[in-house]
mmCIF file of C-alpha atoms and ligand atoms in Angstrom:
data_model
loop_
_atom_site.group_PDB
_atom_site.id
_atom_site.type_symbol
_atom_site.label_atom_id
_atom_site.label_comp_id
_atom_site.label_asym_id
_atom_site.label_seq_id
_atom_site.Cartn_x
_atom_site.Cartn_y
_atom_site.Cartn_z
ATOM 1 C CA MET Z 1 121.961 89.336 61.093
ATOM 2 C CA SER Z 2 120.430 90.339 64.413
ATOM 3 C CA LEU Z 3 118.944 93.739 65.155
ATOM 4 C CA ALA Z 4 119.294 92.932 68.843
ATOM 5 C CA GLN Z 5 123.009 93.742 68.807
ATOM 6 C CA GLY Z 6 123.685 97.010 70.608
ATOM 7 C CA ARG Z 7 122.688 98.172 74.062
ATOM 8 C CA HIS Z 8 119.837 96.054 75.379
ATOM 9 C CA TYR Z 9 116.947 97.834 77.082
ATOM 10 C CA LEU Z 10 115.470 95.969 80.034
ATOM 11 C CA ALA Z 11 112.059 97.667 80.167
ATOM 12 C CA ILE Z 12 110.722 95.610 83.066
ATOM 13 C CA PRO Z 13 109.218 97.053 86.245
ATOM 14 C CA GLY Z 14 112.221 96.382 88.444
ATOM 15 C CA PRO Z 15 115.037 96.059 88.675
ATOM 16 C CA SER Z 16 115.080 99.253 86.689
ATOM 17 C CA VAL Z 17 117.805 100.708 84.480
ATOM 18 C CA ILE Z 18 120.890 101.502 86.577
ATOM 19 C CA PRO Z 19 122.496 104.834 85.586
ATOM 20 C CA ASP Z 20 126.169 104.646 84.549
ATOM 21 C CA ARG Z 21 126.907 107.211 87.265
ATOM 22 C CA VAL Z 22 125.524 104.824 89.891
ATOM 23 C CA LEU Z 23 127.502 101.879 88.513
ATOM 24 C CA GLN Z 24 130.675 103.947 88.452
ATOM 25 C CA ALA Z 25 130.154 105.114 92.032
ATOM 26 C CA MET Z 26 130.008 101.478 93.118
ATOM 27 C CA HIS Z 27 133.195 100.496 91.290
ATOM 28 C CA ARG Z 28 135.739 100.995 94.059
ATOM 29 C CA PRO Z 29 137.602 99.131 96.798
ATOM 30 C CA ALA Z 30 135.918 98.393 100.131
ATOM 31 C CA PRO Z 31 135.841 101.406 102.450
ATOM 32 C CA ASN Z 32 136.420 101.452 106.196
ATOM 33 C CA ILE Z 33 133.083 100.753 107.846
ATOM 34 C CA TYR Z 34 133.936 102.244 111.256
ATOM 35 C CA THR Z 35 134.879 105.859 110.607
ATOM 36 C CA GLY Z 36 135.234 108.364 107.830
ATOM 37 C CA GLU Z 37 133.473 108.926 104.562
ATOM 38 C CA LEU Z 38 131.017 106.041 104.731
ATOM 39 C CA VAL Z 39 129.700 107.126 108.114
ATOM 40 C CA GLU Z 40 129.113 110.699 106.990
ATOM 41 C CA MET Z 41 127.659 109.567 103.689
ATOM 42 C CA THR Z 42 125.131 107.360 105.461
ATOM 43 C CA ALA Z 43 123.849 110.331 107.452
ATOM 44 C CA SER Z 44 123.336 112.250 104.208
ATOM 45 C CA ILE Z 45 121.512 109.279 102.671
ATOM 46 C CA VAL Z 46 119.093 109.163 105.608
ATOM 47 C CA ARG Z 47 118.436 112.893 105.216
ATOM 48 C CA ASP Z 48 117.855 112.654 101.474
ATOM 49 C CA LEU Z 49 115.723 109.515 101.584
ATOM 50 C CA LYS Z 50 113.401 111.386 103.933
ATOM 51 C CA ALA Z 51 113.304 114.317 101.535
ATOM 52 C CA VAL Z 52 112.297 112.012 98.674
ATOM 53 C CA ALA Z 53 109.579 110.387 100.825
ATOM 54 C CA ARG Z 54 108.463 113.814 102.021
ATOM 55 C CA THR Z 55 108.716 112.980 105.691
ATOM 56 C CA LYS Z 56 110.396 114.506 108.708
ATOM 57 C CA HIS Z 57 110.035 111.260 110.646
ATOM 58 C CA ASP Z 58 112.312 108.219 110.785
ATOM 59 C CA VAL Z 59 113.688 105.732 108.299
ATOM 60 C CA ALA Z 60 115.270 102.359 109.026
ATOM 61 C CA MET Z 61 117.513 100.868 106.340
ATOM 62 C CA TYR Z 62 117.884 97.143 105.747
ATOM 63 C CA ILE Z 63 120.037 94.869 103.622
ATOM 64 C CA SER Z 64 116.968 93.367 102.031
ATOM 65 C CA ASN Z 65 114.674 93.395 99.062
ATOM 66 C CA GLY Z 66 111.047 94.505 99.213
ATOM 67 C CA HIS Z 67 109.818 91.236 100.687
ATOM 68 C CA GLY Z 68 112.174 91.772 103.622
ATOM 69 C CA VAL Z 69 110.891 95.245 104.447
ATOM 70 C CA TRP Z 70 107.315 93.980 104.219
ATOM 71 C CA GLU Z 71 108.239 91.784 107.181
ATOM 72 C CA ALA Z 72 110.241 94.528 108.899
ATOM 73 C CA ALA Z 73 107.306 96.914 108.844
ATOM 74 C CA LEU Z 74 104.910 94.324 110.258
ATOM 75 C CA VAL Z 75 107.066 93.048 113.127
ATOM 76 C CA ASN Z 76 107.630 96.499 114.606
ATOM 77 C CA VAL Z 77 103.943 97.266 115.110
ATOM 78 C CA LEU Z 78 102.077 93.938 115.398
ATOM 79 C CA SER Z 79 101.708 90.937 117.673
ATOM 80 C CA ARG Z 80 100.546 87.415 116.921
ATOM 81 C CA GLY Z 81 96.736 87.375 116.846
ATOM 82 C CA ASP Z 82 96.401 91.051 115.884
ATOM 83 C CA ARG Z 83 94.083 91.843 113.018
ATOM 84 C CA ILE Z 84 94.874 93.909 109.902
ATOM 85 C CA LEU Z 85 92.879 95.047 106.878
ATOM 86 C CA VAL Z 86 94.465 94.210 103.510
ATOM 87 C CA LEU Z 87 93.346 96.132 100.404
ATOM 88 C CA GLY Z 88 93.985 93.985 97.326
ATOM 89 C CA THR Z 89 94.390 95.635 93.921
ATOM 90 C CA GLY Z 90 96.293 92.934 92.063
ATOM 91 C CA ARG Z 91 99.193 91.039 93.489
ATOM 92 C CA PHE Z 92 101.374 92.934 95.875
ATOM 93 C CA CYS Z 93 99.216 93.990 98.795
ATOM 94 C CA LEU Z 94 97.738 90.494 98.873
ATOM 95 C CA GLY Z 95 101.321 89.214 99.006
ATOM 96 C CA TRP Z 96 102.115 91.517 101.921
ATOM 97 C CA GLY Z 97 98.990 90.235 103.662
ATOM 98 C CA GLU Z 98 100.073 86.617 103.082
ATOM 99 C CA VAL Z 99 103.357 87.390 104.829
ATOM 100 C CA ALA Z 100 101.429 88.846 107.785
ATOM 101 C CA LYS Z 101 99.177 85.800 107.924
ATOM 102 C CA ALA Z 102 102.143 83.430 107.941
ATOM 103 C CA MET Z 103 103.431 85.371 110.955
ATOM 104 C CA GLY Z 104 100.226 84.715 112.896
ATOM 105 C CA VAL Z 105 98.410 87.958 112.114
ATOM 106 C CA GLU Z 106 94.697 87.732 111.307
ATOM 107 C CA THR Z 107 93.989 89.255 107.899
ATOM 108 C CA GLU Z 108 90.721 90.719 106.716
ATOM 109 C CA ILE Z 109 90.900 91.172 102.942
ATOM 110 C CA ILE Z 110 88.940 93.452 100.647
ATOM 111 C CA ASP Z 111 89.836 92.500 97.096
ATOM 112 C CA PHE Z 112 89.150 95.121 94.440
ATOM 113 C CA GLY Z 113 90.202 92.842 91.577
ATOM 114 C CA ILE Z 114 92.829 93.451 88.939
ATOM 115 C CA GLU Z 115 91.382 96.347 86.976
ATOM 116 C CA SER Z 116 90.325 98.720 89.775
ATOM 117 C CA ASP Z 117 91.787 100.861 92.492
ATOM 118 C CA VAL Z 118 90.721 100.828 96.135
ATOM 119 C CA ASP Z 119 87.213 102.147 96.728
ATOM 120 C CA ALA Z 120 87.647 104.213 99.899
ATOM 121 C CA ALA Z 121 83.927 104.031 100.707
ATOM 122 C CA GLN Z 122 84.231 100.257 101.189
ATOM 123 C CA VAL Z 123 87.248 100.787 103.416
ATOM 124 C CA GLU Z 124 85.282 103.233 105.542
ATOM 125 C CA THR Z 125 82.397 100.752 105.862
ATOM 126 C CA ALA Z 126 84.760 97.984 106.970
ATOM 127 C CA LEU Z 127 86.401 100.247 109.525
ATOM 128 C CA ARG Z 128 83.082 101.479 110.915
ATOM 129 C CA ALA Z 129 81.982 97.843 111.335
ATOM 130 C CA ASP Z 130 85.056 97.280 113.518
ATOM 131 C CA THR Z 131 83.527 98.999 116.542
ATOM 132 C CA GLU Z 132 86.008 97.424 118.974
ATOM 133 C CA HIS Z 133 88.969 98.698 116.919
ATOM 134 C CA LYS Z 134 90.457 95.248 116.531
ATOM 135 C CA ILE Z 135 92.043 96.233 113.226
ATOM 136 C CA LYS Z 136 95.545 97.492 114.036
ATOM 137 C CA ALA Z 137 96.667 98.466 110.544
ATOM 138 C CA VAL Z 138 95.393 99.028 107.013
ATOM 139 C CA LEU Z 139 97.787 97.776 104.316
ATOM 140 C CA VAL Z 140 97.719 99.167 100.787
ATOM 141 C CA VAL Z 141 100.103 99.591 97.838
ATOM 142 C CA GLN Z 142 100.308 103.019 96.257
ATOM 143 C CA VAL Z 143 101.020 101.255 92.968
ATOM 144 C CA ASP Z 144 100.404 97.599 92.286
ATOM 145 C CA THR Z 145 103.131 96.533 89.885
ATOM 146 C CA ALA Z 146 101.087 93.620 88.552
ATOM 147 C CA THR Z 147 98.060 95.641 87.438
ATOM 148 C CA SER Z 148 99.758 99.088 87.257
ATOM 149 C CA VAL Z 149 96.889 100.620 89.215
ATOM 150 C CA LYS Z 150 97.641 103.653 91.384
ATOM 151 C CA ASN Z 151 95.640 103.937 94.585
ATOM 152 C CA ASP Z 152 94.566 107.292 95.958
ATOM 153 C CA ILE Z 153 96.261 107.215 99.350
ATOM 154 C CA THR Z 154 94.617 110.464 100.489
ATOM 155 C CA SER Z 155 91.137 108.974 100.024
ATOM 156 C CA ILE Z 156 92.108 105.970 102.160
ATOM 157 C CA ARG Z 157 93.463 108.297 104.853
ATOM 158 C CA ALA Z 158 90.163 110.185 104.686
ATOM 159 C CA ALA Z 159 88.253 106.901 105.132
ATOM 160 C CA LEU Z 160 90.204 106.105 108.303
ATOM 161 C CA ASP Z 161 89.568 109.610 109.615
ATOM 162 C CA ALA Z 162 85.869 109.575 108.706
ATOM 163 C CA ALA Z 163 85.442 106.267 110.537
ATOM 164 C CA GLY Z 164 87.355 107.683 113.501
ATOM 165 C CA HIS Z 165 89.507 104.554 113.397
ATOM 166 C CA PRO Z 166 92.950 104.491 115.045
ATOM 167 C CA ALA Z 167 94.497 101.814 112.789
ATOM 168 C CA LEU Z 168 97.856 102.612 111.225
ATOM 169 C CA LEU Z 169 97.931 103.394 107.512
ATOM 170 C CA MET Z 170 100.791 101.370 106.013
ATOM 171 C CA THR Z 171 101.724 101.784 102.360
ATOM 172 C CA ASP Z 172 103.970 99.829 99.989
ATOM 173 C CA ASN Z 173 105.701 102.310 97.662
ATOM 174 C CA ILE Z 174 108.268 99.873 96.323
ATOM 175 C CA ALA Z 175 107.186 100.321 92.702
ATOM 176 C CA CYS Z 176 106.690 104.022 92.651
ATOM 177 C CA LEU Z 177 108.712 106.086 95.128
ATOM 178 C CA ALA Z 178 110.450 108.811 93.125
ATOM 179 C CA CYS Z 179 108.160 108.103 90.146
ATOM 180 C CA ASP Z 180 104.594 108.843 91.266
ATOM 181 C CA GLU Z 181 103.889 111.836 93.481
ATOM 182 C CA PHE Z 182 103.894 110.968 97.167
ATOM 183 C CA HIS Z 183 103.889 112.962 100.417
ATOM 184 C CA MET Z 184 104.199 110.683 103.439
ATOM 185 C CA ASP Z 185 103.514 113.276 106.140
ATOM 186 C CA ASP Z 186 100.977 115.445 104.326
ATOM 187 C CA TRP Z 187 99.005 112.399 103.236
ATOM 188 C CA GLY Z 188 98.908 110.965 106.769
ATOM 189 C CA VAL Z 189 100.811 107.747 106.082
ATOM 190 C CA ASP Z 190 102.126 106.144 109.283
ATOM 191 C CA VAL Z 191 104.444 103.511 107.808
ATOM 192 C CA MET Z 192 105.841 103.305 104.272
ATOM 193 C CA VAL Z 193 108.089 100.629 102.800
ATOM 194 C CA THR Z 194 110.198 100.839 99.685
ATOM 195 C CA GLY Z 195 113.254 99.310 98.019
ATOM 196 C CA CYS Z 196 116.237 100.721 96.150
ATOM 197 C CA GLN Z 197 115.864 98.927 92.805
ATOM 198 C CA LYS Z 198 112.986 100.731 91.113
ATOM 199 C CA GLY Z 199 112.556 104.512 91.264
ATOM 200 C CA LEU Z 200 115.754 104.747 93.319
ATOM 201 C CA MET Z 201 117.800 103.303 90.414
ATOM 202 C CA THR Z 202 120.214 101.213 92.540
ATOM 203 C CA PRO Z 203 120.828 97.463 92.182
ATOM 204 C CA PRO Z 204 118.427 95.340 94.289
ATOM 205 C CA GLY Z 205 119.597 94.798 97.838
ATOM 206 C CA MET Z 206 118.441 97.596 100.122
ATOM 207 C CA GLY Z 207 115.011 98.190 101.635
ATOM 208 C CA PHE Z 208 113.636 101.044 103.725
ATOM 209 C CA VAL Z 209 110.907 101.408 106.306
ATOM 210 C CA PHE Z 210 109.739 104.945 107.043
ATOM 211 C CA PHE Z 211 107.678 105.366 110.203
ATOM 212 C CA ASN Z 212 106.162 108.239 112.121
ATOM 213 C CA ASP Z 213 105.830 108.770 115.868
ATOM 214 C CA ARG Z 214 102.462 107.006 116.113
ATOM 215 C CA ALA Z 215 103.979 103.877 114.589
ATOM 216 C CA ALA Z 216 107.178 104.223 116.627
ATOM 217 C CA ALA Z 217 105.121 104.230 119.835
ATOM 218 C CA LEU Z 218 103.776 100.765 118.997
ATOM 219 C CA ARG Z 219 107.235 99.228 118.797
ATOM 220 C CA ASP Z 220 107.405 98.552 122.582
ATOM 221 C CA SER Z 221 104.317 96.393 122.608
ATOM 222 C CA ALA Z 222 104.933 94.691 119.248
ATOM 223 C CA GLY Z 223 105.233 91.010 120.062
ATOM 224 C CA LEU Z 224 106.608 90.029 116.668
ATOM 225 C CA VAL Z 225 109.764 92.132 116.758
ATOM 226 C CA THR Z 226 113.105 90.318 116.384
ATOM 227 C CA PRO Z 227 116.637 91.737 116.698
ATOM 228 C CA TYR Z 228 117.436 91.890 112.988
ATOM 229 C CA TRP Z 229 114.221 93.594 111.951
ATOM 230 C CA ASP Z 230 113.954 95.932 114.963
ATOM 231 C CA TRP Z 231 113.732 99.428 113.493
ATOM 232 C CA ARG Z 232 114.681 101.335 116.668
ATOM 233 C CA PRO Z 233 118.494 100.976 116.683
ATOM 234 C CA ARG Z 234 118.556 101.390 112.903
ATOM 235 C CA ALA Z 235 116.736 104.687 112.968
ATOM 236 C CA ASN Z 236 118.616 106.017 115.975
ATOM 237 C CA PRO Z 237 122.001 104.342 116.054
ATOM 238 C CA GLU Z 238 124.499 105.305 118.771
ATOM 239 C CA GLU Z 239 127.139 103.393 116.826
ATOM 240 C CA TYR Z 240 127.390 103.181 113.059
ATOM 241 C CA TYR Z 241 127.200 99.387 113.263
ATOM 242 C CA LYS Z 242 123.601 99.600 114.483
ATOM 243 C CA HIS Z 243 122.377 101.143 111.225
ATOM 244 C CA PHE Z 244 122.567 97.703 109.637
ATOM 245 C CA PHE Z 245 122.850 95.284 112.592
ATOM 246 C CA GLY Z 246 126.203 94.260 111.159
ATOM 247 C CA THR Z 247 128.353 95.100 108.173
ATOM 248 C CA ALA Z 248 127.020 97.961 106.087
ATOM 249 C CA PRO Z 249 126.074 97.383 102.429
ATOM 250 C CA THR Z 250 129.060 99.530 101.490
ATOM 251 C CA HIS Z 251 128.776 99.586 97.711
ATOM 252 C CA HIS Z 252 125.033 99.933 97.684
ATOM 253 C CA LEU Z 253 125.465 103.017 99.819
ATOM 254 C CA TYR Z 254 127.806 104.584 97.251
ATOM 255 C CA GLY Z 255 125.363 103.741 94.492
ATOM 256 C CA LEU Z 256 122.386 105.030 96.412
ATOM 257 C CA ARG Z 257 124.208 108.255 97.329
ATOM 258 C CA THR Z 258 124.722 108.933 93.634
ATOM 259 C CA ALA Z 259 121.158 108.001 92.713
ATOM 260 C CA LEU Z 260 119.852 110.411 95.352
ATOM 261 C CA ASP Z 261 122.206 113.103 93.995
ATOM 262 C CA MET Z 262 120.675 112.581 90.560
ATOM 263 C CA ILE Z 263 117.117 112.815 91.915
ATOM 264 C CA LEU Z 264 117.851 115.939 93.942
ATOM 265 C CA GLU Z 265 119.754 117.607 91.082
ATOM 266 C CA GLU Z 266 116.756 117.070 88.815
ATOM 267 C CA GLY Z 267 114.315 118.008 91.602
ATOM 268 C CA ILE Z 268 111.640 115.617 92.866
ATOM 269 C CA GLU Z 269 108.793 117.583 91.239
ATOM 270 C CA ALA Z 270 110.602 117.417 87.891
ATOM 271 C CA VAL Z 271 111.164 113.691 88.394
ATOM 272 C CA TRP Z 272 107.426 113.194 88.957
ATOM 273 C CA ALA Z 273 106.583 115.361 85.929
ATOM 274 C CA ARG Z 274 109.018 113.435 83.697
ATOM 275 C CA HIS Z 275 107.415 110.138 84.685
ATOM 276 C CA GLU Z 276 103.947 111.560 84.059
ATOM 277 C CA THR Z 277 104.849 112.796 80.580
ATOM 278 C CA LEU Z 278 106.643 109.588 79.575
ATOM 279 C CA ALA Z 279 103.707 107.496 80.812
ATOM 280 C CA GLY Z 280 101.366 109.761 78.835
ATOM 281 C CA ALA Z 281 103.302 109.028 75.646
ATOM 282 C CA ILE Z 282 102.971 105.285 76.208
ATOM 283 C CA TRP Z 283 99.230 105.569 76.844
ATOM 284 C CA ALA Z 284 98.769 107.771 73.757
ATOM 285 C CA ALA Z 285 100.340 105.047 71.600
ATOM 286 C CA LEU Z 286 98.203 102.340 73.243
ATOM 287 C CA ASP Z 287 95.023 104.342 72.580
ATOM 288 C CA VAL Z 288 95.803 104.640 68.881
ATOM 289 C CA TRP Z 289 96.936 101.042 68.447
ATOM 290 C CA GLY Z 290 93.757 99.944 70.229
ATOM 291 C CA GLN Z 291 91.621 101.670 67.609
ATOM 292 C CA GLY Z 292 92.607 98.953 65.114
ATOM 293 C CA GLY Z 293 93.297 95.984 67.367
ATOM 294 C CA ASP Z 294 92.720 94.262 70.679
ATOM 295 C CA ILE Z 295 95.202 96.331 72.682
ATOM 296 C CA ARG Z 296 94.596 98.461 75.748
ATOM 297 C CA ALA Z 297 95.995 99.610 79.062
ATOM 298 C CA ASN Z 298 94.814 97.307 81.865
ATOM 299 C CA ILE Z 299 93.523 100.254 83.879
ATOM 300 C CA ALA Z 300 90.885 102.089 81.875
ATOM 301 C CA GLU Z 301 90.932 105.411 83.730
ATOM 302 C CA PRO Z 302 94.208 107.303 83.111
ATOM 303 C CA SER Z 303 94.128 109.111 86.471
ATOM 304 C CA LYS Z 304 94.239 105.711 88.180
ATOM 305 C CA ARG Z 305 97.311 104.498 86.296
ATOM 306 C CA SER Z 306 100.811 104.536 87.693
ATOM 307 C CA HIS Z 307 103.462 106.659 85.999
ATOM 308 C CA ALA Z 308 106.068 103.971 86.761
ATOM 309 C CA VAL Z 309 104.676 100.873 85.040
ATOM 310 C CA THR Z 310 101.939 100.107 82.513
ATOM 311 C CA THR Z 311 100.228 96.721 82.284
ATOM 312 C CA VAL Z 312 99.035 96.142 78.734
ATOM 313 C CA ARG Z 313 96.331 93.763 77.536
ATOM 314 C CA MET Z 314 96.827 92.396 74.039
ATOM 315 C CA GLY Z 315 94.339 89.650 73.180
ATOM 316 C CA SER Z 316 94.496 86.353 71.256
ATOM 317 C CA GLY Z 317 97.844 85.396 72.764
ATOM 318 C CA HIS Z 318 99.537 88.270 70.937
ATOM 319 C CA GLY Z 319 100.866 89.736 74.186
ATOM 320 C CA GLN Z 320 103.041 86.725 74.835
ATOM 321 C CA ARG Z 321 104.113 86.394 71.187
ATOM 322 C CA LEU Z 322 105.228 89.999 71.094
ATOM 323 C CA ARG Z 323 107.010 89.811 74.442
ATOM 324 C CA THR Z 324 108.950 86.692 73.433
ATOM 325 C CA TRP Z 325 109.832 88.084 70.001
ATOM 326 C CA LEU Z 326 111.268 91.435 71.099
ATOM 327 C CA PRO Z 327 114.446 90.547 73.079
ATOM 328 C CA ASP Z 328 116.120 88.444 70.410
ATOM 329 C CA ASN Z 329 114.945 90.484 67.456
ATOM 330 C CA LEU Z 330 115.188 94.107 68.600
ATOM 331 C CA GLY Z 331 116.970 94.059 71.972
ATOM 332 C CA VAL Z 332 114.104 95.109 74.229
ATOM 333 C CA THR Z 333 112.772 93.068 77.140
ATOM 334 C CA LEU Z 334 109.249 93.783 78.387
ATOM 335 C CA GLY Z 335 107.883 92.673 81.770
ATOM 336 C CA ILE Z 336 106.147 89.345 82.178
ATOM 337 C CA PRO Z 337 102.575 89.282 83.461
ATOM 338 C CA LEU Z 338 102.369 88.723 87.202
ATOM 339 C CA GLY Z 339 99.758 86.573 88.772
ATOM 340 C CA PRO Z 340 97.808 85.121 90.121
ATOM 341 C CA GLY Z 341 95.414 88.036 90.060
ATOM 342 C CA ARG Z 342 91.760 87.490 90.815
ATOM 343 C CA GLY Z 343 88.819 88.259 88.569
ATOM 344 C CA GLY Z 344 88.969 89.349 84.945
ATOM 345 C CA ASP Z 345 91.105 87.841 82.203
ATOM 346 C CA THR Z 346 94.391 86.895 83.820
ATOM 347 C CA SER Z 347 95.659 84.679 80.994
ATOM 348 C CA PRO Z 348 99.391 85.339 80.860
ATOM 349 C CA GLU Z 349 99.454 85.148 77.066
ATOM 350 C CA ASN Z 350 97.329 88.300 76.848
ATOM 351 C CA LEU Z 351 99.300 90.543 79.198
ATOM 352 C CA PHE Z 352 102.685 92.208 79.393
ATOM 353 C CA ARG Z 353 104.114 95.112 81.349
ATOM 354 C CA ILE Z 354 106.265 98.053 80.396
ATOM 355 C CA GLY Z 355 108.530 99.368 83.143
ATOM 356 C CA HIS Z 356 109.115 103.115 82.800
ATOM 357 C CA MET Z 357 110.510 103.866 86.237
ATOM 358 C CA GLY Z 358 113.652 105.665 87.279
ATOM 359 C CA HIS Z 359 116.422 106.338 84.757
ATOM 360 C CA VAL Z 360 114.177 106.606 81.701
ATOM 361 C CA ASN Z 361 113.963 109.408 79.138
ATOM 362 C CA GLY Z 362 112.100 110.336 75.977
ATOM 363 C CA GLN Z 363 114.241 108.445 73.489
ATOM 364 C CA MET Z 364 114.056 105.275 75.601
ATOM 365 C CA VAL Z 365 110.267 105.412 75.697
ATOM 366 C CA MET Z 366 110.086 106.145 71.970
ATOM 367 C CA GLY Z 367 112.488 103.229 71.450
ATOM 368 C CA VAL Z 368 110.291 100.817 73.393
ATOM 369 C CA LEU Z 369 107.180 102.005 71.580
ATOM 370 C CA GLY Z 370 108.950 101.781 68.223
ATOM 371 C CA ALA Z 371 110.063 98.250 69.059
ATOM 372 C CA ILE Z 372 106.520 97.262 70.031
ATOM 373 C CA GLU Z 373 105.117 98.690 66.793
ATOM 374 C CA THR Z 374 107.838 96.940 64.784
ATOM 375 C CA GLY Z 375 107.054 93.680 66.562
ATOM 376 C CA MET Z 376 103.349 94.036 65.831
ATOM 377 C CA ARG Z 377 104.177 94.480 62.139
ATOM 378 C CA ALA Z 378 106.566 91.537 62.064
ATOM 379 C CA LEU Z 379 104.075 89.271 63.823
ATOM 380 C CA GLN Z 380 101.081 90.649 61.900
ATOM 381 C CA ILE Z 381 99.274 91.675 65.063
ATOM 382 C CA PRO Z 382 96.385 93.966 64.071
ATOM 383 C CA HIS Z 383 96.729 97.500 65.451
ATOM 384 C CA GLY Z 384 95.646 101.023 64.671
ATOM 385 C CA ALA Z 385 98.094 103.127 62.626
ATOM 386 C CA GLY Z 386 99.763 106.191 64.110
ATOM 387 C CA GLY Z 387 100.706 105.110 67.654
ATOM 388 C CA LEU Z 388 104.230 106.491 67.400
ATOM 389 C CA GLU Z 389 102.981 109.819 66.053
ATOM 390 C CA ALA Z 390 100.618 110.089 68.997
ATOM 391 C CA ALA Z 391 103.447 109.382 71.423
ATOM 392 C CA ALA Z 392 105.732 111.880 69.696
ATOM 393 C CA SER Z 393 103.048 114.552 69.846
ATOM 394 C CA ARG Z 394 102.690 113.967 73.578
ATOM 395 C CA LEU Z 395 106.443 114.351 74.136
ATOM 396 C CA ALA Z 396 106.678 117.340 71.800
ATOM 397 C CA GLY Z 397 104.332 119.095 74.255
HETATM 398 C C1 PLP P 1 108.771 94.998 93.380
HETATM 399 C C2 PLP P 1 107.672 95.102 94.367
HETATM 400 C C3 PLP P 1 107.656 94.359 95.557
HETATM 401 C C4 PLP P 1 108.642 93.309 95.862
HETATM 402 O O1 PLP P 1 109.931 93.757 95.988
HETATM 403 P P1 PLP P 1 111.124 92.708 95.972
HETATM 404 O O2 PLP P 1 112.329 93.569 96.088
HETATM 405 O O3 PLP P 1 111.032 91.969 94.679
HETATM 406 O O4 PLP P 1 110.945 91.805 97.135
HETATM 407 C C5 PLP P 1 106.646 94.580 96.460
HETATM 408 N N1 PLP P 1 105.683 95.473 96.220
HETATM 409 C C6 PLP P 1 105.647 96.190 95.081
HETATM 410 C C7 PLP P 1 104.541 97.161 94.864
HETATM 411 C C8 PLP P 1 106.637 96.022 94.126
HETATM 412 O O5 PLP P 1 106.598 96.728 92.990
#
């Protein structure tokens, strides 16, 4: 007998659960890519992506994953030898900085470790020290998917403003767009990158770079720009072909159109609130389990945790035992730890991640938590009693 028979739940932080509606929208023959429905649909996708990002500025779409749009964002505003400030809070912004460095950009790194968010005061100090304004851009993730920390983008904007520094503020929202609250224009973000396979609930394969007029103005002098990654024709195409510098990702566009319909039907504020409540249920269970065992959320302060992903610490190697037991025994897959982080206990056997981004509801979260509690019983992992009750109380409101 296996209790893993039935619909498997891939509770990893991307790719996220793809809604049946999205899958069905993609199940069709190839459309004409020169005129007709696809062309009109693409215009509506551009409009709605901007609504989700809360920007009136431009978006360039790419056939690419997140790593591709990291590069796209950099090449349109930087030249070889330029300097940038990289704010590390785990894995992903450091990764973005490594890409920049490999392209000949000088990187200054402030690393806040793997259990903290960005301290804006330190950013302000670094920017004030740059009296010649050599730093062209500040790179930060809103959510680091390795540590599940959420950075306060408004405080980083305020640090730039307080220092009177003209550097661009560039954010990676790949993990959390349409999960955690975000307002590109109101928060003063100049460039934002994201992908389609997390909060946007579409199979991996499309990436987006949003950029405002300040960033757009730098495109002319950006020495790193190459034809494929150039955002200008993509954001302002005279011919449909220029949206993608070649054949459009036809089926992804159908899927994405449907995913955006789902987000807009629910309403972006309701989407954010759903993620917040579901995350709260997970944290409530962790708190209770932690009262009788070595289990806790990686980020101590709840207001600094993402609503899209939770990194969990479970000591004595239990994290890995639980994570390996669950798929074959109960049909749930949790996220692997991601490293290498710096500082703190980064042993992979003591960490796992729960993805709760995108197409996730109350019963799915209760199912994951129930599976985790069942696994802890089966593996005799010590934990406080009553985690599921705490989660249920949170969802019951
Ligand atoms: C997933 C993720 C990436 C990488 O995206 P890929 O599509 O895997 O290249 C980058 N940054 C963050 C914050 C992510 O969550």
